[in-house]
Amino acid sequence: MVVVGGGVIGLSLAWRAATAGMAVTVCDPTPGRGSSWVAAGMLAPVTEATTEERDLTRMGLASIARWPRFAADLEEETGVDVGLRQDGTLQVAFDNDDRRALDHLAAVHHDLGLASERCSSSRCRALEPALSPGVRGGLFAGDDWQVDPRSVVAALREALQRRGVPVLRTAVRSVGVGPGGRATGVDTDDGEFRRAGAVVLAAGADSAKVAGVPDAARPAVRPVKGEILRLRAEPTEVPFTRTIRGSVQGRSVYLVPRLNGEVVVGATMQEAGYDTTVRAGAVHDLLHAAIDLVPAIEELRLVEAAAGLRPGSPDNAPLLGASGTPGLLLATGHFRNGVLLAPLTADALVEVLAGRPLPADAAAGCAGRFQ
Amino acid sequence: MVVVGGGVIGLSLAWRAATAGMAVTVCDPTPGRGSSWVAAGMLAPVTEATTEERDLTRMGLASIARWPRFAADLEEETGVDVGLRQDGTLQVAFDNDDRRALDHLAAVHHDLGLASERCSSSRCRALEPALSPGVRGGLFAGDDWQVDPRSVVAALREALQRRGVPVLRTAVRSVGVGPGGRATGVDTDDGEFRRAGAVVLAAGADSAKVAGVPDAARPAVRPVKGEILRLRAEPTEVPFTRTIRGSVQGRSVYLVPRLNGEVVVGATMQEAGYDTTVRAGAVHDLLHAAIDLVPAIEELRLVEAAAGLRPGSPDNAPLLGASGTPGLLLATGHFRNGVLLAPLTADALVEVLAGRPLPADAAAGCAGRFQ
């Protein structure tokens, strides 16, 4: 099999497939340097839950439950710590509108049976003393965690190397489809045709651009740009320990602190085609909101501003499994949840590659649902 | 002679000295990559004028008058365009405090005989339609110009190469002083001692750190950190043509537009030792003020955030000429005006190197004035 795309999704499923004894090749001109490189790594099915997307929330819960084992397996196999932190996430409110949004989120949690705790403003500051005095209240979700996506990618690449899985630094020009309508392999930029019994499209927002895919099988994904900042403190001087989220003058922002001193501040959402430039206004808005939440952010160093392209689908859920073209499978459309959904996606694709149906806990991501 | 420091000052005086037939060597581990690399390149003696620093203003006027010839000579010798733009500078006000500051600046101009024009808010927007509707008035200084410091450095390095002047990529460890108390050369990081009839300290804020300099000759310079941003538009889409300056909630900001699409936004002022990290709060404040002045800044790309160290002196004027130690000359302490004062500094140092006194128009920068 050939996996088109070496981001956290493609690498995860290649690793799990190799573990299951399958022969795998991954093709990506810049492995791990797409949206996986930009992602913050929040594992946040609870604070991202909505009633409209309860199936997606359930998928997120099914996948986060796999993360501790996934991280432990990776670390055992490679020695690479992927930065899984289970300190929970604190969502805070500044004004009455924000508090109403928290009330609504708490109701969603009750409705879906998710654990979260409403917090007074003083309880918020007891949890995180660096929060602004302007915080009016919050909601603590102990079951929303984080990983460091760059470490996850590094660990996956190391695991694949140890298992002898090639990660070819070449772009896939087109998928080959035989006269019987079955995918037969891929044409790569190095001029070769690589024959394969199965082709998995796991190229994020680029998945829609791979040539040769029959129209009916082409994944309905579009790029949704996200700008994000990486700040740095000394490892002992990060001013807070939990992921902090909030809405400031209608703009959502999150702050993800790492043990190595990195603080990720994200993220904008913009439909701007395949543009990955960083707008000055986006950097301003992110910093403004972050400083409003945690004033001490001002003193951190700004070390990186970047933009990634989330692969958005029509209903924000991923596109997993059979594409309609035999031999061509999909693992894309993960939108804001690629890192969260990687373990579930990998396990689900291995099932399908082995000829079994898409597992029930991934069924809401069934790629055929729009046909 | 050996010039310690290959920024815009060291390279300029090395070039003019070589042109005058002197034998010159420049030492710098990273030529042009100090504060010259970070500088915006405003040539702004008019909008920076103060009554307290009228001698410095006069030096600036003497130097800006040399810039057209300096730029033309450089371009003729190298073919490199240094980006001299003579479109003028528009200083604007947002509130009554800002307007009072403009009144004061206009009075200074009248007092010093400098040309500037008070502008109504509508006149400001007629000059630069991209200005915020909140602008309450302004002052236009047609004689404040700009160059592109990175192009200036590139042109100077090319000119030195053509004249056979070595620019050695090595740091100067110490200045050697003979038993008679005369500077004899420099010890460099490559382990050599380079004998020289004259040593010129032109290493910006690092000039105070060079070992071997007798205490009485050590320049009284300290690093004053400045954070600055580089934004990008398509060359035809820069939303304004003149340098725009303003004060927003007490914070000074300037926006310098280049013909190649670059817009430089600067700069903070901070006494922070030799630290050159970029604080998140500084980036926020610069963008916030820039967007307040010109809302279209939001749509530009942020391509660089950097910090440089201005060499501050006790009275903000440079330290030029004899150091008190025979054979050791100074060309440092240019604070905010290194690019502006480069032509005057180069000419003045060539005079002193030739055994003549510091010229009258550079006398306010006489290095011995604090002794």
XYZ file of C-alpha atoms in Angstrom, chain B residues 109-244:
136
model
C 11.150 73.583 13.529
C 10.458 77.313 13.454
C 13.121 77.888 16.080
C 15.728 75.850 14.205
C 14.693 77.107 10.769
C 13.536 73.695 9.566
C 10.879 73.244 6.893
C 7.647 71.523 7.845
C 3.988 72.003 7.074
C 1.100 71.696 9.552
C -1.667 69.629 7.972
C -5.367 69.379 8.769
C -6.819 65.907 9.081
C -8.247 66.168 5.573
C -4.895 67.322 4.203
C -3.277 64.313 5.923
C -5.715 61.965 4.226
C -5.264 63.758 0.920
C -1.549 62.974 1.218
C -2.114 59.422 2.449
C -5.649 58.100 1.935
C -4.880 54.944 3.921
C -4.614 56.881 7.185
C -7.188 56.072 9.832
C -10.238 58.337 10.024
C -9.194 58.922 13.643
C -6.200 61.022 12.611
C -6.768 64.565 13.937
C -3.999 66.372 12.131
C -0.376 66.150 11.198
C 2.879 67.700 10.224
C 4.619 66.993 6.943
C 8.409 67.093 6.768
C 9.428 66.886 3.135
C 13.126 66.824 4.027
C 12.984 63.589 6.079
C 13.844 60.704 3.776
C 14.725 57.017 3.945
C 17.175 54.438 2.636
C 17.090 50.643 2.837
C 19.858 49.777 5.327
C 20.215 46.209 4.063
C 20.823 47.528 0.558
C 23.260 50.108 1.918
C 25.230 47.350 3.643
C 25.173 45.198 0.492
C 26.398 48.128 -1.612
C 29.162 48.988 0.848
C 30.376 45.393 0.957
C 30.394 45.260 -2.837
C 32.310 48.552 -2.997
C 34.895 47.300 -0.499
C 35.321 44.070 -2.404
C 35.915 45.988 -5.645
C 38.516 48.124 -3.897
C 40.246 45.096 -2.419
C 39.433 45.978 1.196
C 39.295 42.767 3.263
C 36.231 42.275 5.450
C 37.404 39.503 7.779
C 34.718 37.351 9.368
C 36.363 37.290 12.749
C 35.656 38.939 16.069
C 38.143 41.276 17.671
C 39.086 39.904 21.091
C 41.132 42.813 22.244
C 42.928 45.943 21.217
C 46.690 45.782 21.657
C 48.290 48.781 23.394
C 52.075 49.124 23.343
C 54.317 50.114 26.250
C 54.139 53.726 25.106
C 50.360 53.676 25.534
C 49.666 53.638 21.797
C 47.236 51.217 20.124
C 49.218 48.844 17.929
C 46.588 46.539 16.441
C 43.976 43.920 17.383
C 43.874 40.308 18.535
C 41.262 38.452 16.520
C 39.340 35.260 17.223
C 41.254 33.427 14.499
C 44.305 33.642 16.773
C 46.181 36.338 14.899
C 47.469 39.719 16.004
C 46.851 42.277 13.283
C 49.252 45.173 13.529
C 47.804 48.519 12.461
C 48.754 52.168 12.554
C 45.233 53.008 13.661
C 42.335 51.062 15.177
C 38.777 52.398 14.801
C 36.146 51.099 17.211
C 32.932 51.029 15.157
C 31.209 48.050 16.752
C 28.030 49.763 17.906
C 26.908 48.711 21.377
C 29.611 46.018 21.406
C 32.263 48.749 21.301
C 32.107 48.953 25.098
C 32.923 45.255 25.423
C 36.167 45.058 23.413
C 38.972 44.059 25.771
C 42.295 45.842 26.029
C 40.876 49.340 25.644
C 42.249 51.580 28.437
C 39.477 52.664 30.797
C 39.852 56.327 29.883
C 39.359 55.512 26.194
C 36.484 53.078 26.563
C 33.418 54.536 24.826
C 30.479 55.352 27.092
C 27.952 53.370 25.065
C 25.215 51.062 26.311
C 22.796 48.834 24.385
C 19.255 50.198 23.940
C 17.139 47.397 22.574
C 14.713 48.051 19.741
C 12.168 45.581 18.427
C 10.992 46.045 14.871
C 8.764 44.264 12.358
C 9.016 43.727 8.633
C 5.740 43.355 6.766
C 5.235 42.648 3.091
C 2.737 43.619 0.442
C 2.965 43.158 -3.291
C 5.146 46.065 -4.514
C 2.135 47.758 -6.125
C -0.068 47.235 -3.080
C 1.709 49.089 -0.284
C -1.142 51.192 1.062
C 0.883 54.427 1.468
C 3.939 56.077 -0.061
C 5.437 58.323 2.626
C 6.923 57.358 5.953
C 4.146 57.743 8.525
